[in-house]
Amino acid sequence: MKKAEPKSKLFKISLLSISLLLMIAPQISPVLPLMYSAFPNISRAGVETLSTIPNIGIVIGLVLSPFLIKLIGTKLTIIAGLVITLIAGTYPIYATDYPTILISRFLLGAGIGLFNSLAVSLLSKFYQGNELSTMLGFQNSMGSIGAAIFSFCVGCLAFQGWHITFSIYLAALPILILFGWIVVLPHEQKNISTQKIPMTKDENKVNIAVIKIALLMFFMYVFFMPMTFKLPQLAITQKIANVSQVAFVSTIVTLIGIPVGMFYGYLKKKLQDLILPIGLFLQVIGLLAIAFAVNLPILMIAAIVLGAGFGLSVPYIFNWLGEVAPKNSVNFATTITLILVNIGCAVSPTIINWLGNNLSNGSPRADMTIAGLGMTILFCYSIMHYFKTQKQH
């Protein structure tokens, strides 16, 4: 059978399919209340750790990924990650022991971490220019599409008990088959055949530009994440929305990234480097509008604005990363950036709560305002980056 070409739709779908799983780890969060009674000897915080521990695993997977690539190659590393995701993700379907389920959740994150950076960096090996921008936009949307699909599936399965909701991780099986069968990495085969060993020394280098981008992503996620952990408390204490309505608003932020990602290539072509300031400005407006929302319609509009800004910012930053990373080090640079992204997600509650308690009264509204002000600093940096880029052109 003739192999699919990188330009073909089948190849692009296969390459993008692994991105569907990037945001799948926390999608079982809605069934955590059902798990409290299943583990009566475990505290609520311990049960909730089942939702957050995959982030730690993702960081470990990201760290191990470059070493595994050197041992077995890029494609086998992705396949290994998908197999681990499939086995560890579905383990709680039939498991009843908390410690082993906790370990499986950690391993789930590690499996995702093995191919997390490659889901982005592989695109630059096959595509350039406007086509790369378009593919990055689609890649960013795939994570949102996956999150929406799997969240919906969990909602449909939850009435049958929490065990069955972990069957969403069976999605790794068709993706494993599709990617393994269709995607071929000829450049990797060429490097192996010519045995250019000294070239590997350049694959683990970063420059000042990569460090700046990684730090930008770290702080962007620190200030964006209050949307997930502060919004419910804010909306309920201010009597703006109930729990189900808050869940719907959170879904809007995820879903709005899909159309934004679909049109990202077109917008990048028209707006060029102005994309980042616009994206960060929309996030500033969205966070501050959420902080001072007085009713549900305003909250929903604010969520749309915030999600649109986030959907513009992320693919631009990864596109920028691919342009400035040292030659042959795009994957390593992406890995470093994604490690800081996951750390940013993990420490966001600590940082926001500390800032809220020291700079204000620590209320949800004040914390969300601080997040908006923090994003304003990043917006100011993006303006300086824009003018610097224009001057260079």
PDB file of N, CA and C in Angstrom, residues 190-229:
ATOM      1  N   LYS A 190      16.998   8.774   8.074  1.00  0.00           N
ATOM      2  CA  LYS A 190      18.194   9.248   7.379  1.00  0.00           C
ATOM      3  C   LYS A 190      19.315   9.529   8.358  1.00  0.00           C
ATOM      4  N   ASN A 191      18.984  10.143   9.480  1.00  0.00           N
ATOM      5  CA  ASN A 191      19.995  10.457  10.488  1.00  0.00           C
ATOM      6  C   ASN A 191      20.606   9.183  11.057  1.00  0.00           C
ATOM      7  N   ILE A 192      19.773   8.150  11.229  1.00  0.00           N
ATOM      8  CA  ILE A 192      20.262   6.898  11.779  1.00  0.00           C
ATOM      9  C   ILE A 192      21.188   6.212  10.788  1.00  0.00           C
ATOM     10  N   SER A 193      20.806   6.253   9.500  1.00  0.00           N
ATOM     11  CA  SER A 193      21.591   5.569   8.488  1.00  0.00           C
ATOM     12  C   SER A 193      22.936   6.225   8.260  1.00  0.00           C
ATOM     13  N   THR A 194      23.002   7.548   8.349  1.00  0.00           N
ATOM     14  CA  THR A 194      24.262   8.267   8.132  1.00  0.00           C
ATOM     15  C   THR A 194      25.084   8.355   9.408  1.00  0.00           C
ATOM     16  N   GLN A 195      24.462   8.038  10.569  1.00  0.00           N
ATOM     17  CA  GLN A 195      25.142   7.984  11.858  1.00  0.00           C
ATOM     18  C   GLN A 195      25.907   9.257  12.174  1.00  0.00           C
ATOM     19  N   LYS A 196      25.236  10.387  12.043  1.00  0.00           N
ATOM     20  CA  LYS A 196      25.842  11.675  12.372  1.00  0.00           C
ATOM     21  C   LYS A 196      25.727  11.925  13.871  1.00  0.00           C
ATOM     22  N   ILE A 197      26.526  11.198  14.634  1.00  0.00           N
ATOM     23  CA  ILE A 197      26.451  11.257  16.089  1.00  0.00           C
ATOM     24  C   ILE A 197      26.775  12.634  16.642  1.00  0.00           C
ATOM     25  N   PRO A 198      27.816  13.351  16.127  1.00  0.00           N
ATOM     26  CA  PRO A 198      28.107  14.675  16.679  1.00  0.00           C
ATOM     27  C   PRO A 198      26.924  15.631  16.616  1.00  0.00           C
ATOM     28  N   MET A 199      26.000  15.415  15.669  1.00  0.00           N
ATOM     29  CA  MET A 199      24.863  16.312  15.502  1.00  0.00           C
ATOM     30  C   MET A 199      23.950  16.320  16.726  1.00  0.00           C
ATOM     31  N   THR A 200      23.972  15.193  17.487  1.00  0.00           N
ATOM     32  CA  THR A 200      23.103  15.096  18.651  1.00  0.00           C
ATOM     33  C   THR A 200      23.500  16.081  19.738  1.00  0.00           C
ATOM     34  N   LYS A 201      24.735  16.566  19.710  1.00  0.00           N
ATOM     35  CA  LYS A 201      25.173  17.532  20.711  1.00  0.00           C
ATOM     36  C   LYS A 201      24.403  18.836  20.598  1.00  0.00           C
ATOM     37  N   ASP A 202      23.939  19.147  19.396  1.00  0.00           N
ATOM     38  CA  ASP A 202      23.211  20.397  19.172  1.00  0.00           C
ATOM     39  C   ASP A 202      21.723  20.266  19.487  1.00  0.00           C
ATOM     40  N   GLU A 203      21.308  19.049  19.780  1.00  0.00           N
ATOM     41  CA  GLU A 203      19.879  18.838  19.966  1.00  0.00           C
ATOM     42  C   GLU A 203      19.399  19.216  21.359  1.00  0.00           C
ATOM     43  N   ASN A 204      20.310  19.472  22.288  1.00  0.00           N
ATOM     44  CA  ASN A 204      19.928  19.812  23.659  1.00  0.00           C
ATOM     45  C   ASN A 204      20.415  21.207  24.042  1.00  0.00           C
ATOM     46  N   LYS A 205      20.326  22.130  23.091  1.00  0.00           N
ATOM     47  CA  LYS A 205      20.749  23.504  23.344  1.00  0.00           C
ATOM     48  C   LYS A 205      19.545  24.438  23.386  1.00  0.00           C
ATOM     49  N   VAL A 206      19.628  25.430  24.257  1.00  0.00           N
ATOM     50  CA  VAL A 206      18.642  26.504  24.270  1.00  0.00           C
ATOM     51  C   VAL A 206      19.383  27.825  24.256  1.00  0.00           C
ATOM     52  N   ASN A 207      18.707  28.854  23.767  1.00  0.00           N
ATOM     53  CA  ASN A 207      19.297  30.187  23.771  1.00  0.00           C
ATOM     54  C   ASN A 207      18.432  31.115  24.623  1.00  0.00           C
ATOM     55  N   ILE A 208      18.835  32.378  24.703  1.00  0.00           N
ATOM     56  CA  ILE A 208      18.115  33.355  25.530  1.00  0.00           C
ATOM     57  C   ILE A 208      16.670  33.500  25.066  1.00  0.00           C
ATOM     58  N   ALA A 209      16.450  33.472  23.748  1.00  0.00           N
ATOM     59  CA  ALA A 209      15.092  33.623  23.209  1.00  0.00           C
ATOM     60  C   ALA A 209      14.183  32.489  23.693  1.00  0.00           C
ATOM     61  N   VAL A 210      14.700  31.264  23.713  1.00  0.00           N
ATOM     62  CA  VAL A 210      13.910  30.119  24.172  1.00  0.00           C
ATOM     63  C   VAL A 210      13.576  30.265  25.655  1.00  0.00           C
ATOM     64  N   ILE A 211      14.531  30.712  26.448  1.00  0.00           N
ATOM     65  CA  ILE A 211      14.309  30.913  27.887  1.00  0.00           C
ATOM     66  C   ILE A 211      13.230  31.967  28.113  1.00  0.00           C
ATOM     67  N   LYS A 212      13.272  33.049  27.334  1.00  0.00           N
ATOM     68  CA  LYS A 212      12.255  34.105  27.456  1.00  0.00           C
ATOM     69  C   LYS A 212      10.864  33.569  27.129  1.00  0.00           C
ATOM     70  N   ILE A 213      10.787  32.783  26.056  1.00  0.00           N
ATOM     71  CA  ILE A 213       9.497  32.229  25.652  1.00  0.00           C
ATOM     72  C   ILE A 213       8.969  31.264  26.712  1.00  0.00           C
ATOM     73  N   ALA A 214       9.848  30.416  27.246  1.00  0.00           N
ATOM     74  CA  ALA A 214       9.437  29.460  28.278  1.00  0.00           C
ATOM     75  C   ALA A 214       8.907  30.180  29.514  1.00  0.00           C
ATOM     76  N   LEU A 215       9.594  31.251  29.918  1.00  0.00           N
ATOM     77  CA  LEU A 215       9.147  32.033  31.076  1.00  0.00           C
ATOM     78  C   LEU A 215       7.832  32.752  30.782  1.00  0.00           C
ATOM     79  N   LEU A 216       7.681  33.230  29.544  1.00  0.00           N
ATOM     80  CA  LEU A 216       6.425  33.879  29.145  1.00  0.00           C
ATOM     81  C   LEU A 216       5.262  32.897  29.269  1.00  0.00           C
ATOM     82  N   MET A 217       5.469  31.675  28.788  1.00  0.00           N
ATOM     83  CA  MET A 217       4.423  30.651  28.877  1.00  0.00           C
ATOM     84  C   MET A 217       4.132  30.285  30.334  1.00  0.00           C
ATOM     85  N   PHE A 218       5.189  30.204  31.153  1.00  0.00           N
ATOM     86  CA  PHE A 218       5.013  29.885  32.574  1.00  0.00           C
ATOM     87  C   PHE A 218       4.077  30.886  33.238  1.00  0.00           C
ATOM     88  N   PHE A 219       4.366  32.171  33.059  1.00  0.00           N
ATOM     89  CA  PHE A 219       3.557  33.197  33.717  1.00  0.00           C
ATOM     90  C   PHE A 219       2.175  33.336  33.079  1.00  0.00           C
ATOM     91  N   MET A 220       2.074  33.070  31.766  1.00  0.00           N
ATOM     92  CA  MET A 220       0.770  33.148  31.128  1.00  0.00           C
ATOM     93  C   MET A 220      -0.170  32.101  31.723  1.00  0.00           C
ATOM     94  N   TYR A 221       0.344  30.898  31.961  1.00  0.00           N
ATOM     95  CA  TYR A 221      -0.492  29.857  32.562  1.00  0.00           C
ATOM     96  C   TYR A 221      -0.756  30.126  34.038  1.00  0.00           C
ATOM     97  N   VAL A 222       0.209  30.720  34.735  1.00  0.00           N
ATOM     98  CA  VAL A 222      -0.010  31.087  36.139  1.00  0.00           C
ATOM     99  C   VAL A 222      -1.203  32.023  36.261  1.00  0.00           C
ATOM    100  N   PHE A 223      -1.283  32.997  35.353  1.00  0.00           N
ATOM    101  CA  PHE A 223      -2.354  33.999  35.426  1.00  0.00           C
ATOM    102  C   PHE A 223      -3.632  33.560  34.717  1.00  0.00           C
ATOM    103  N   PHE A 224      -3.539  32.551  33.829  1.00  0.00           N
ATOM    104  CA  PHE A 224      -4.739  32.049  33.149  1.00  0.00           C
ATOM    105  C   PHE A 224      -5.492  31.028  33.995  1.00  0.00           C
ATOM    106  N   MET A 225      -4.774  30.202  34.748  1.00  0.00           N
ATOM    107  CA  MET A 225      -5.384  29.092  35.480  1.00  0.00           C
ATOM    108  C   MET A 225      -6.422  29.482  36.532  1.00  0.00           C
ATOM    109  N   PRO A 226      -6.381  30.699  37.125  1.00  0.00           N
ATOM    110  CA  PRO A 226      -7.468  31.072  38.039  1.00  0.00           C
ATOM    111  C   PRO A 226      -8.851  30.947  37.410  1.00  0.00           C
ATOM    112  N   MET A 227      -8.914  30.933  36.083  1.00  0.00           N
ATOM    113  CA  MET A 227     -10.171  30.711  35.387  1.00  0.00           C
ATOM    114  C   MET A 227     -10.787  29.373  35.807  1.00  0.00           C
ATOM    115  N   THR A 228      -9.944  28.388  36.144  1.00  0.00           N
ATOM    116  CA  THR A 228     -10.453  27.070  36.503  1.00  0.00           C
ATOM    117  C   THR A 228     -10.714  26.922  37.998  1.00  0.00           C
ATOM    118  N   PHE A 229      -9.801  27.437  38.854  1.00  0.00           N
ATOM    119  CA  PHE A 229      -9.959  27.162  40.284  1.00  0.00           C
ATOM    120  C   PHE A 229     -10.530  28.324  41.093  1.00  0.00           C
TER     121      PHE A 229
END
